[in-house]
Amino acid sequence: MTDKLRQVLTHEIERSVSWATSTIREEQERNLSYYLGLPLGNEVDGRSQVVSWDVFEIVESALPSFLEPLFGGDNIAEFQPTGPEDEEKAKQATDYVNYQVMERNDGFMVFYTWLKDALLSKVGVVRPEWVQQDPERVEYQGLTEEQLVMLQAEGKEITEASARQIDVMGQMVNVYDVTVMVKKPGCLKLRNIKPTEFIISRDARTPDDAYVIGEIVTYTRSELKELGHKRWADVTDFDFHGLGIGFDTLDPDEHDSVFRRDDAASPELEEVRLFKGFVKCDVNGDGIAEWREVLAGGGPDDTLQDDEVAGQDYAVITPIPIPHRVIGMAYADPASEIQRLKTSLVRQYLDSLHLANRPGTYVNLDAATGTPMIEDLLSDRIGKIVRGRGAPGTAFGPMQTSLVS
């Protein structure tokens, strides 16, 4: 990665993070808190602390109407031929796409998460990636020389081999026990991106207009080595915390998505936070900014990937679009205000009802002499006995309250 590309990447990420942190991050956390029915933070001891679940109800009731068109039929997508000669190709394309999405991926959960993220956190993001699968280890025993030659002709890599002889009808024949690595074809992988880890230029009107678009990713050093990156042991975290990402999660026991895990059992299990995505920059000096796919850490030499590509491939949706913005509004945004108001009204209703059913008691200390009477009045027992002398109305009585329920 050139110094210019590093400078552009850091500058655009800083602007994006600053914008997201100051405008939408707090609302995303509020929506999730309301969806989970967590306390609002204004509770008073001894008063009702009930929470209305309007955000949960609105998001969950809207979700099926988005999923039904996708999964209500036999295919999640269908290709239509433009002419009679395209009918067979359209059928093959339909079968292939449905196989990749539904069989090679958990298509339902990918779309479910994609849509729920959008309804709850303003934006849903999915990234499709074509990945090469790990080769499969296969063992063969008792192969003849002809079979061994055929195995090599098929392009299978032999990693282990041993020869032995067996008796076949009174003749000793050489056979081979081999272990081969069988290459598997690449496949489509669909990944949901957490909205709080999604990064996009603040001025972008569409994903393709962005100067930078990507995500915060977490890899163990073992995973980086498995992916073939040479600097797997030395790469350092991208400084997201220094750029302003460092908000607390709703669950205090859960690691924040940008804090490094320092309790790894061994060095290869240590986690590293990197930026993965696309940035526009004129690296070749022709005066035109081209798309580059990068995987970068924090150091000047911590660039694990830097390739020129045709464009970005993130799929971004927002449920309530706002003109000239990539990230619009979530269904949870207007619902959160309704939930706050209903929670306040329900709490007041219950507090008023409790006071009406169990009002405060006025005690005339001049008339209510003696410890037993005070102790009896402090008891919550139903049908309790209050010990005293004389008419009870002269010693104690309920305090009058206004019932607003």
C-alpha positions as a Markdown table, in Angstrom:
| # | Residue | x | y | z |
|---|---|---|---|---|
| 1 | Met | 0.0 | 0.0 | 0.0 |
| 2 | Thr | 1.4 | 3.4 | -1.0 |
| 3 | Asp | 1.6 | 6.3 | 1.4 |
| 4 | Lys | -1.1 | 8.1 | -0.6 |
| 5 | Leu | -3.5 | 5.1 | -0.4 |
| 6 | Arg | -2.9 | 4.8 | 3.4 |
| 7 | Gln | -3.5 | 8.5 | 3.8 |
| 8 | Val | -6.8 | 8.5 | 1.8 |
| 9 | Leu | -8.0 | 5.3 | 3.7 |
| 10 | Thr | -7.3 | 6.7 | 7.2 |
| 11 | His | -8.8 | 10.1 | 6.3 |
| 12 | Glu | -12.0 | 8.7 | 4.9 |
| 13 | Ile | -12.4 | 6.2 | 7.7 |
| 14 | Glu | -12.0 | 8.9 | 10.3 |
| 15 | Arg | -14.6 | 11.1 | 8.6 |
| 16 | Ser | -17.0 | 8.1 | 8.3 |
| 17 | Val | -16.5 | 7.0 | 11.9 |
| 18 | Ser | -16.9 | 10.6 | 13.3 |
| 19 | Trp | -20.2 | 11.1 | 11.3 |
| 20 | Ala | -21.6 | 7.7 | 12.4 |
| 21 | Thr | -20.7 | 8.1 | 16.0 |
| 22 | Ser | -22.2 | 11.6 | 16.3 |
| 23 | Thr | -25.4 | 11.0 | 14.3 |
| 24 | Ile | -26.6 | 7.4 | 14.1 |
| 25 | Arg | -24.6 | 5.2 | 16.6 |
| 26 | Glu | -26.6 | 6.4 | 19.6 |
| 27 | Glu | -29.9 | 5.8 | 17.8 |
| 28 | Gln | -28.9 | 2.3 | 16.8 |
| 29 | Glu | -28.0 | 1.5 | 20.4 |
| 30 | Arg | -31.3 | 3.0 | 21.7 |
| 31 | Asn | -33.3 | 1.0 | 19.2 |
| 32 | Leu | -31.7 | -2.2 | 20.2 |
| 33 | Ser | -32.2 | -1.4 | 23.9 |
| 34 | Tyr | -35.9 | -0.7 | 23.3 |
| 35 | Tyr | -36.3 | -3.8 | 21.2 |
| 36 | Leu | -34.9 | -5.9 | 24.0 |
| 37 | Gly | -37.2 | -4.2 | 26.5 |
| 38 | Leu | -34.3 | -3.0 | 28.7 |
| 39 | Pro | -34.8 | -0.4 | 31.4 |
| 40 | Leu | -34.9 | 3.2 | 30.1 |
| 41 | Gly | -32.6 | 4.5 | 32.7 |
| 42 | Asn | -35.1 | 6.9 | 34.4 |
| 43 | Glu | -36.6 | 4.3 | 36.8 |
| 44 | Val | -37.4 | 5.3 | 40.4 |
| 45 | Asp | -37.2 | 2.9 | 43.3 |
| 46 | Gly | -40.5 | 2.0 | 44.7 |
| 47 | Arg | -42.4 | 3.0 | 41.5 |
| 48 | Ser | -43.5 | 1.0 | 38.5 |
| 49 | Gln | -40.6 | 0.0 | 36.2 |
| 50 | Val | -42.7 | -1.7 | 33.5 |
| 51 | Val | -41.5 | -1.2 | 29.9 |
| 52 | Ser | -43.7 | -1.1 | 26.8 |
| 53 | Trp | -42.5 | -3.4 | 23.9 |
| 54 | Asp | -43.6 | -1.3 | 20.9 |
| 55 | Val | -40.3 | -1.5 | 19.0 |
| 56 | Phe | -40.3 | -5.2 | 19.3 |
| 57 | Glu | -43.9 | -5.5 | 18.2 |
| 58 | Ile | -43.5 | -3.2 | 15.2 |
| 59 | Val | -40.2 | -4.8 | 13.9 |
| 60 | Glu | -41.5 | -8.4 | 14.4 |
| 61 | Ser | -44.8 | -7.7 | 12.8 |
| 62 | Ala | -43.2 | -6.0 | 9.7 |
| 63 | Leu | -40.6 | -8.7 | 9.1 |
| 64 | Pro | -42.9 | -11.4 | 7.7 |
| 65 | Ser | -44.2 | -9.1 | 5.0 |
| 66 | Phe | -40.6 | -8.6 | 3.7 |
| 67 | Leu | -39.7 | -12.3 | 4.0 |
| 68 | Glu | -42.8 | -13.8 | 2.4 |
| 69 | Pro | -42.1 | -12.6 | -1.2 |
| 70 | Leu | -38.7 | -14.1 | -1.0 |
| 71 | Phe | -39.5 | -17.4 | 0.6 |
| 72 | Gly | -43.1 | -17.9 | -0.2 |
| 73 | Gly | -42.5 | -19.7 | -3.5 |
| 74 | Asp | -40.2 | -22.5 | -4.7 |
| 75 | Asn | -37.3 | -20.2 | -5.8 |
| 76 | Ile | -35.8 | -17.2 | -4.1 |
| 77 | Ala | -35.0 | -15.8 | -7.5 |
| 78 | Glu | -36.0 | -16.5 | -11.1 |
| 79 | Phe | -34.4 | -15.5 | -14.4 |
| 80 | Gln | -36.7 | -14.7 | -17.3 |
| 81 | Pro | -35.6 | -15.5 | -20.8 |
| 82 | Thr | -35.6 | -12.7 | -23.4 |
| 83 | Gly | -36.2 | -15.1 | -26.2 |
| 84 | Pro | -36.9 | -18.7 | -26.9 |
| 85 | Glu | -33.2 | -19.4 | -27.3 |
| 86 | Asp | -32.6 | -18.3 | -23.7 |
| 87 | Glu | -35.1 | -20.5 | -21.9 |
| 88 | Glu | -32.7 | -23.3 | -21.0 |
| 89 | Lys | -30.0 | -20.8 | -19.9 |
| 90 | Ala | -32.6 | -18.9 | -17.7 |
| 91 | Lys | -33.6 | -22.2 | -16.1 |
| 92 | Gln | -30.0 | -23.1 | -15.4 |
| 93 | Ala | -29.3 | -19.7 | -14.0 |
| 94 | Thr | -32.3 | -19.9 | -11.7 |
| 95 | Asp | -31.3 | -23.4 | -10.4 |
| 96 | Tyr | -27.7 | -22.3 | -9.9 |
| 97 | Val | -28.5 | -19.1 | -8.0 |
| 98 | Asn | -31.0 | -20.9 | -5.8 |
| 99 | Tyr | -28.5 | -23.7 | -5.1 |
| 100 | Gln | -25.7 | -21.2 | -4.1 |
| 101 | Val | -28.0 | -19.1 | -1.9 |
| 102 | Met | -30.1 | -21.8 | -0.2 |
| 103 | Glu | -27.9 | -24.9 | -0.3 |
| 104 | Arg | -24.4 | -23.6 | 0.0 |
| 105 | Asn | -25.5 | -20.9 | 2.4 |
| 106 | Asp | -28.1 | -20.5 | 5.1 |
| 107 | Gly | -30.1 | -18.3 | 2.8 |
| 108 | Phe | -33.1 | -17.8 | 5.1 |
| 109 | Met | -31.0 | -16.6 | 8.1 |
| 110 | Val | -28.9 | -14.4 | 5.8 |
| 111 | Phe | -32.0 | -12.6 | 4.5 |
| 112 | Tyr | -33.7 | -12.6 | 7.9 |
| 113 | Thr | -30.7 | -10.9 | 9.5 |
| 114 | Trp | -30.2 | -8.6 | 6.6 |
| 115 | Leu | -33.8 | -7.3 | 6.9 |
| 116 | Lys | -34.0 | -7.2 | 10.7 |
| 117 | Asp | -30.8 | -5.2 | 10.8 |
| 118 | Ala | -32.4 | -2.7 | 8.5 |
| 119 | Leu | -35.6 | -2.5 | 10.4 |
| 120 | Leu | -33.9 | -2.1 | 13.7 |
| 121 | Ser | -30.6 | -0.4 | 13.0 |
| 122 | Lys | -31.3 | 1.7 | 9.9 |
| 123 | Val | -29.1 | -0.3 | 7.5 |
| 124 | Gly | -28.7 | -3.9 | 6.5 |
| 125 | Val | -25.5 | -5.0 | 4.9 |
| 126 | Val | -24.6 | -8.3 | 3.1 |
| 127 | Arg | -21.4 | -9.0 | 1.3 |
| 128 | Pro | -21.2 | -11.8 | -1.2 |
| 129 | Glu | -17.7 | -13.3 | -1.7 |
| 130 | Trp | -16.4 | -16.1 | -3.9 |
| 131 | Val | -14.1 | -18.1 | -1.8 |
| 132 | Gln | -11.9 | -21.1 | -2.5 |
| 133 | Gln | -12.7 | -24.0 | -0.3 |
| 134 | Asp | -10.0 | -25.9 | 1.6 |
| 135 | Pro | -8.8 | -29.1 | -0.2 |
| 136 | Glu | -10.2 | -32.4 | 1.2 |
| 137 | Arg | -7.8 | -35.1 | 2.5 |
| 138 | Val | -8.6 | -38.5 | 1.0 |
| 139 | Glu | -6.8 | -41.8 | 1.6 |
| 140 | Tyr | -6.5 | -44.6 | -0.9 |
| 141 | Gln | -5.2 | -48.1 | -0.2 |
| 142 | Gly | -4.1 | -50.9 | -2.5 |
| 143 | Leu | -3.7 | -48.9 | -5.7 |
| 144 | Thr | -2.0 | -50.4 | -8.7 |
| 145 | Glu | 0.6 | -48.5 | -10.7 |
| 146 | Glu | -2.0 | -47.8 | -13.4 |
| 147 | Gln | -4.5 | -46.4 | -10.8 |
| 148 | Leu | -1.7 | -44.3 | -9.3 |
| 149 | Val | -0.9 | -42.8 | -12.7 |
| 150 | Met | -4.6 | -42.0 | -13.3 |
| 151 | Leu | -4.8 | -40.3 | -9.9 |
| 152 | Gln | -1.9 | -38.0 | -10.8 |
| 153 | Ala | -3.4 | -37.3 | -14.2 |
| 154 | Glu | -6.5 | -36.0 | -12.5 |
| 155 | Gly | -4.4 | -33.3 | -10.9 |
| 156 | Lys | -4.7 | -34.6 | -7.4 |
| 157 | Glu | -1.8 | -33.7 | -5.1 |
| 158 | Ile | -0.2 | -36.8 | -3.4 |
| 159 | Thr | 1.1 | -35.8 | 0.0 |
| 160 | Glu | 1.9 | -39.3 | 1.4 |
| 161 | Ala | 2.7 | -42.6 | -0.3 |
| 162 | Ser | 4.0 | -46.0 | 0.7 |
| 163 | Ala | 4.5 | -49.2 | -1.4 |
| 164 | Arg | 3.9 | -52.8 | -0.3 |
| 165 | Gln | 3.4 | -56.1 | -2.0 |
| 166 | Ile | 0.4 | -58.4 | -1.9 |
| 167 | Asp | -0.2 | -61.9 | -3.1 |
| 168 | Val | -2.5 | -62.1 | -6.1 |
| 169 | Met | -3.1 | -65.7 | -7.2 |
| 170 | Gly | 0.3 | -66.8 | -6.2 |
| 171 | Gln | 2.1 | -63.7 | -7.6 |
| 172 | Met | 3.5 | -60.8 | -5.6 |
| 173 | Val | 2.1 | -57.5 | -6.9 |
| 174 | Asn | 3.2 | -54.0 | -5.9 |
| 175 | Val | 0.4 | -51.8 | -4.6 |
| 176 | Tyr | 0.4 | -48.3 | -3.1 |
| 177 | Asp | -1.2 | -46.6 | -0.1 |
| 178 | Val | -1.5 | -42.9 | -0.8 |
| 179 | Thr | -3.0 | -39.8 | 0.7 |
| 180 | Val | -4.1 | -37.1 | -1.6 |
| 181 | Met | -5.4 | -33.5 | -1.3 |
| 182 | Val | -8.5 | -33.1 | -3.5 |
| 183 | Lys | -9.1 | -29.6 | -4.6 |
| 184 | Lys | -12.7 | -28.4 | -4.1 |
| 185 | Pro | -14.4 | -25.9 | -6.3 |
| 186 | Gly | -15.0 | -22.3 | -5.1 |
| 187 | Cys | -18.3 | -21.3 | -3.7 |
| 188 | Leu | -20.4 | -18.3 | -2.9 |
| 189 | Lys | -20.3 | -17.1 | 0.7 |
| 190 | Leu | -22.9 | -14.6 | 2.0 |
| 191 | Arg | -21.9 | -12.7 | 5.1 |
| 192 | Asn | -24.0 | -10.4 | 7.2 |
| 193 | Ile | -22.2 | -7.3 | 8.3 |
| 194 | Lys | -23.1 | -5.8 | 11.7 |
| 195 | Pro | -24.5 | -2.3 | 11.2 |
| 196 | Thr | -22.2 | -1.0 | 14.0 |
| 197 | Glu | -19.1 | -2.3 | 12.2 |
| 198 | Phe | -20.1 | -1.0 | 8.8 |
| 199 | Ile | -18.1 | 1.9 | 7.4 |
| 200 | Ile | -19.1 | 4.2 | 4.5 |
| 201 | Ser | -18.2 | 7.7 | 3.4 |
| 202 | Arg | -20.4 | 10.3 | 5.1 |
| 203 | Asp | -21.1 | 12.1 | 1.8 |
| 204 | Ala | -22.0 | 9.0 | -0.2 |
| 205 | Arg | -25.5 | 9.1 | -1.9 |
| 206 | Thr | -25.2 | 5.4 | -3.0 |
| 207 | Pro | -22.7 | 2.7 | -2.1 |
| 208 | Asp | -21.0 | 3.1 | -5.5 |
| 209 | Asp | -20.5 | 6.9 | -4.8 |
| 210 | Ala | -18.6 | 6.3 | -1.6 |
| 211 | Tyr | -14.8 | 7.0 | -1.4 |
| 212 | Val | -14.5 | 4.2 | 1.2 |
| 213 | Ile | -16.9 | 1.4 | 2.1 |
| 214 | Gly | -16.0 | -1.6 | 4.2 |
| 215 | Glu | -16.2 | -3.1 | 7.7 |
| 216 | Ile | -14.3 | -3.8 | 10.9 |
| 217 | Val | -13.2 | -7.5 | 10.8 |
| 218 | Thr | -11.8 | -9.7 | 13.5 |
| 219 | Tyr | -9.3 | -12.5 | 12.6 |
| 220 | Thr | -7.2 | -14.7 | 14.8 |
| 221 | Arg | -3.6 | -14.9 | 13.7 |
| 222 | Ser | -4.2 | -18.6 | 12.9 |
| 223 | Glu | -7.0 | -17.6 | 10.5 |
| 224 | Leu | -4.7 | -15.0 | 8.8 |
| 225 | Lys | -2.1 | -17.7 | 8.3 |
| 226 | Glu | -4.6 | -20.1 | 7.0 |
| 227 | Leu | -5.7 | -17.5 | 4.5 |
| 228 | Gly | -2.1 | -17.3 | 3.2 |
| 229 | His | -1.1 | -13.8 | 4.6 |
| 230 | Lys | 2.6 | -13.7 | 5.2 |
| 231 | Arg | 2.5 | -11.0 | 7.9 |
| 232 | Trp | 0.0 | -13.0 | 10.0 |
| 233 | Ala | 2.3 | -12.9 | 13.1 |
| 234 | Asp | 3.2 | -9.2 | 13.0 |
| 235 | Val | 0.2 | -7.3 | 11.8 |
| 236 | Thr | -1.3 | -4.9 | 14.3 |
| 237 | Asp | -4.8 | -3.6 | 15.0 |
| 238 | Phe | -6.1 | -0.8 | 12.9 |
| 239 | Asp | -6.6 | 2.1 | 15.2 |
| 240 | Phe | -10.4 | 2.3 | 15.2 |
| 241 | His | -10.4 | 3.3 | 18.9 |
| 242 | Gly | -8.2 | 6.3 | 18.1 |
| 243 | Leu | -10.7 | 7.3 | 15.4 |
| 244 | Gly | -13.5 | 7.5 | 17.9 |
| 245 | Ile | -15.0 | 4.0 | 17.8 |
| 246 | Gly | -15.1 | 2.8 | 21.4 |
| 247 | Phe | -18.8 | 2.9 | 22.4 |
| 248 | Asp | -20.0 | 0.5 | 25.1 |
| 249 | Thr | -22.1 | -2.4 | 24.2 |
| 250 | Leu | -25.4 | -3.0 | 25.8 |
| 251 | Asp | -24.1 | -6.1 | 27.5 |
| 252 | Pro | -21.3 | -5.2 | 29.8 |
| 253 | Asp | -20.0 | -8.8 | 29.8 |
| 254 | Glu | -19.7 | -8.9 | 26.0 |
| 255 | His | -16.5 | -7.7 | 24.4 |
| 256 | Asp | -16.9 | -4.5 | 22.4 |
| 257 | Ser | -16.6 | -5.2 | 18.8 |
| 258 | Val | -13.6 | -3.0 | 18.5 |
| 259 | Phe | -11.6 | -3.9 | 21.6 |
| 260 | Arg | -8.8 | -6.4 | 21.3 |
| 261 | Arg | -9.0 | -9.7 | 23.1 |
| 262 | Asp | -6.0 | -10.1 | 25.3 |
| 263 | Asp | -6.8 | -13.3 | 27.1 |
| 264 | Ala | -6.0 | -15.7 | 24.2 |
| 265 | Ala | -4.8 | -19.1 | 25.3 |
| 266 | Ser | -2.0 | -19.1 | 22.8 |
| 267 | Pro | -0.4 | -16.5 | 20.4 |
| 268 | Glu | -2.0 | -17.9 | 17.3 |
| 269 | Leu | -5.5 | -17.4 | 18.9 |
| 270 | Glu | -4.9 | -13.7 | 19.5 |
| 271 | Glu | -7.5 | -11.6 | 17.8 |
| 272 | Val | -6.6 | -8.7 | 15.4 |
| 273 | Arg | -9.0 | -5.9 | 14.3 |
| 274 | Leu | -8.5 | -4.9 | 10.7 |
| 275 | Phe | -10.3 | -2.8 | 8.0 |
| 276 | Lys | -11.6 | -4.9 | 5.1 |
| 277 | Gly | -13.3 | -3.2 | 2.2 |
| 278 | Phe | -12.9 | -0.9 | -0.8 |
| 279 | Val | -11.3 | 2.6 | -1.2 |
| 280 | Lys | -11.1 | 4.9 | -4.2 |
| 281 | Cys | -7.6 | 6.2 | -4.8 |
| 282 | Asp | -5.4 | 7.1 | -7.8 |
| 283 | Val | -2.5 | 4.8 | -7.2 |
| 284 | Asn | -1.2 | 4.4 | -10.8 |
| 285 | Gly | -1.0 | 8.2 | -11.3 |
| 286 | Asp | -3.3 | 8.5 | -14.3 |
| 287 | Gly | -5.5 | 11.1 | -12.6 |
| 288 | Ile | -8.5 | 8.8 | -12.2 |
| 289 | Ala | -9.3 | 7.3 | -8.8 |
| 290 | Glu | -9.8 | 3.5 | -9.1 |
| 291 | Trp | -11.4 | 1.1 | -6.8 |
| 292 | Arg | -9.0 | -0.9 | -4.6 |
| 293 | Glu | -9.9 | -3.8 | -2.4 |
| 294 | Val | -7.8 | -3.7 | 0.8 |
| 295 | Leu | -7.3 | -5.6 | 4.1 |
| 296 | Ala | -5.2 | -3.4 | 6.3 |
| 297 | Gly | -3.9 | -3.2 | 9.9 |
| 298 | Gly | -2.6 | -0.3 | 11.9 |
| 299 | Gly | 1.1 | -0.2 | 10.9 |
| 300 | Pro | 2.5 | 1.4 | 7.7 |
| 301 | Asp | 3.5 | -2.0 | 6.4 |
| 302 | Asp | 0.4 | -3.9 | 7.7 |
| 303 | Thr | -1.3 | -4.3 | 4.3 |
| 304 | Leu | -2.4 | -7.8 | 3.8 |
| 305 | Gln | -4.3 | -7.1 | 0.5 |
| 306 | Asp | -4.3 | -4.3 | -2.0 |
| 307 | Asp | -5.8 | -5.2 | -5.4 |
| 308 | Glu | -7.4 | -3.1 | -8.1 |
| 309 | Val | -11.0 | -4.2 | -8.7 |
| 310 | Ala | -13.9 | -3.1 | -10.9 |
| 311 | Gly | -16.0 | -1.9 | -8.0 |
| 312 | Gln | -17.4 | -2.6 | -4.5 |
| 313 | Asp | -19.7 | -5.5 | -3.8 |
| 314 | Tyr | -21.6 | -4.7 | -0.6 |
| 315 | Ala | -25.4 | -5.0 | -0.8 |
| 316 | Val | -26.9 | -2.2 | 1.3 |
| 317 | Ile | -30.6 | -1.7 | 2.1 |
| 318 | Thr | -32.4 | 0.8 | 4.3 |
| 319 | Pro | -36.1 | 0.4 | 5.1 |
| 320 | Ile | -37.2 | 4.1 | 5.0 |
| 321 | Pro | -35.0 | 5.8 | 2.4 |
| 322 | Ile | -34.1 | 9.5 | 2.8 |
| 323 | Pro | -33.1 | 11.2 | -0.5 |
| 324 | His | -29.4 | 11.6 | -1.1 |
| 325 | Arg | -28.4 | 9.4 | 1.8 |
| 326 | Val | -27.3 | 5.8 | 1.9 |
| 327 | Ile | -28.5 | 5.3 | 5.5 |
| 328 | Gly | -32.2 | 6.3 | 6.0 |
| 329 | Met | -34.5 | 5.6 | 8.9 |
| 330 | Ala | -35.4 | 2.3 | 10.6 |
| 331 | Tyr | -38.9 | 1.3 | 11.5 |
| 332 | Ala | -37.6 | 1.3 | 15.1 |
| 333 | Asp | -36.8 | 5.1 | 15.0 |
| 334 | Pro | -40.4 | 6.5 | 15.2 |
| 335 | Ala | -41.5 | 3.5 | 17.2 |
| 336 | Ser | -39.0 | 4.3 | 19.9 |
| 337 | Glu | -40.6 | 7.6 | 20.7 |
| 338 | Ile | -44.0 | 5.8 | 20.9 |
| 339 | Gln | -42.5 | 3.2 | 23.3 |
| 340 | Arg | -41.0 | 5.9 | 25.5 |
| 341 | Leu | -44.3 | 7.8 | 25.8 |
| 342 | Lys | -46.4 | 4.6 | 26.4 |
| 343 | Thr | -43.9 | 3.4 | 29.0 |
| 344 | Ser | -44.3 | 6.7 | 30.9 |
| 345 | Leu | -48.1 | 6.6 | 30.7 |
| 346 | Val | -48.3 | 2.9 | 31.7 |
| 347 | Arg | -46.0 | 3.5 | 34.7 |
| 348 | Gln | -48.1 | 6.5 | 35.9 |
| 349 | Tyr | -51.3 | 4.5 | 35.4 |
| 350 | Leu | -49.9 | 1.6 | 37.5 |
| 351 | Asp | -48.5 | 3.9 | 40.2 |
| 352 | Ser | -51.9 | 5.6 | 40.5 |
| 353 | Leu | -53.7 | 2.3 | 40.7 |
| 354 | His | -51.3 | 1.1 | 43.3 |
| 355 | Leu | -51.8 | 4.2 | 45.4 |
| 356 | Ala | -55.6 | 3.9 | 45.0 |
| 357 | Asn | -55.6 | 0.3 | 46.2 |
| 358 | Arg | -52.9 | 0.8 | 48.8 |
| 359 | Pro | -53.0 | 4.4 | 49.9 |
| 360 | Gly | -50.6 | 5.9 | 52.4 |
| 361 | Thr | -51.7 | 5.9 | 56.0 |
| 362 | Tyr | -51.8 | 9.0 | 58.3 |
| 363 | Val | -50.9 | 8.3 | 61.9 |
| 364 | Asn | -51.9 | 10.7 | 64.7 |
| 365 | Leu | -48.9 | 10.3 | 67.0 |
| 366 | Asp | -50.8 | 12.0 | 69.8 |
| 367 | Ala | -53.6 | 9.4 | 69.7 |
| 368 | Ala | -51.6 | 6.4 | 68.4 |
| 369 | Thr | -49.6 | 5.8 | 71.5 |
| 370 | Gly | -47.8 | 2.5 | 72.0 |
| 371 | Thr | -45.3 | 0.6 | 69.9 |
| 372 | Pro | -47.6 | -2.4 | 69.0 |
| 373 | Met | -50.0 | -0.2 | 66.9 |
| 374 | Ile | -47.1 | 1.3 | 64.8 |
| 375 | Glu | -45.7 | -2.2 | 64.2 |
| 376 | Asp | -49.1 | -3.5 | 63.2 |
| 377 | Leu | -49.6 | -0.6 | 60.7 |
| 378 | Leu | -46.2 | -1.3 | 59.1 |
| 379 | Ser | -47.1 | -4.9 | 58.3 |
| 380 | Asp | -48.1 | -5.8 | 54.7 |
| 381 | Arg | -50.2 | -8.8 | 55.8 |
| 382 | Ile | -53.7 | -9.0 | 54.2 |
| 383 | Gly | -56.4 | -8.8 | 56.9 |
| 384 | Lys | -53.9 | -7.8 | 59.5 |
| 385 | Ile | -54.9 | -6.9 | 63.1 |
| 386 | Val | -54.0 | -3.5 | 64.4 |
| 387 | Arg | -54.0 | -3.2 | 68.2 |
| 388 | Gly | -55.1 | 0.0 | 69.8 |
| 389 | Arg | -57.5 | 1.7 | 72.2 |
| 390 | Gly | -60.5 | 3.8 | 71.2 |
| 391 | Ala | -62.0 | 4.5 | 67.8 |
| 392 | Pro | -59.4 | 3.9 | 65.0 |
| 393 | Gly | -60.4 | 7.0 | 63.1 |
| 394 | Thr | -58.9 | 9.2 | 65.8 |
| 395 | Ala | -55.5 | 7.5 | 65.6 |
| 396 | Phe | -54.9 | 6.7 | 61.9 |
| 397 | Gly | -56.6 | 6.7 | 58.5 |
| 398 | Pro | -55.9 | 6.5 | 54.8 |
| 399 | Met | -54.5 | 9.5 | 53.0 |
| 400 | Gln | -56.7 | 10.8 | 50.1 |
| 401 | Thr | -55.1 | 10.5 | 46.6 |
| 402 | Ser | -56.5 | 11.3 | 43.2 |
| 403 | Leu | -57.1 | 8.3 | 41.0 |
| 404 | Val | -56.1 | 9.1 | 37.4 |
| 405 | Ser | -56.3 | 5.6 | 36.0 |
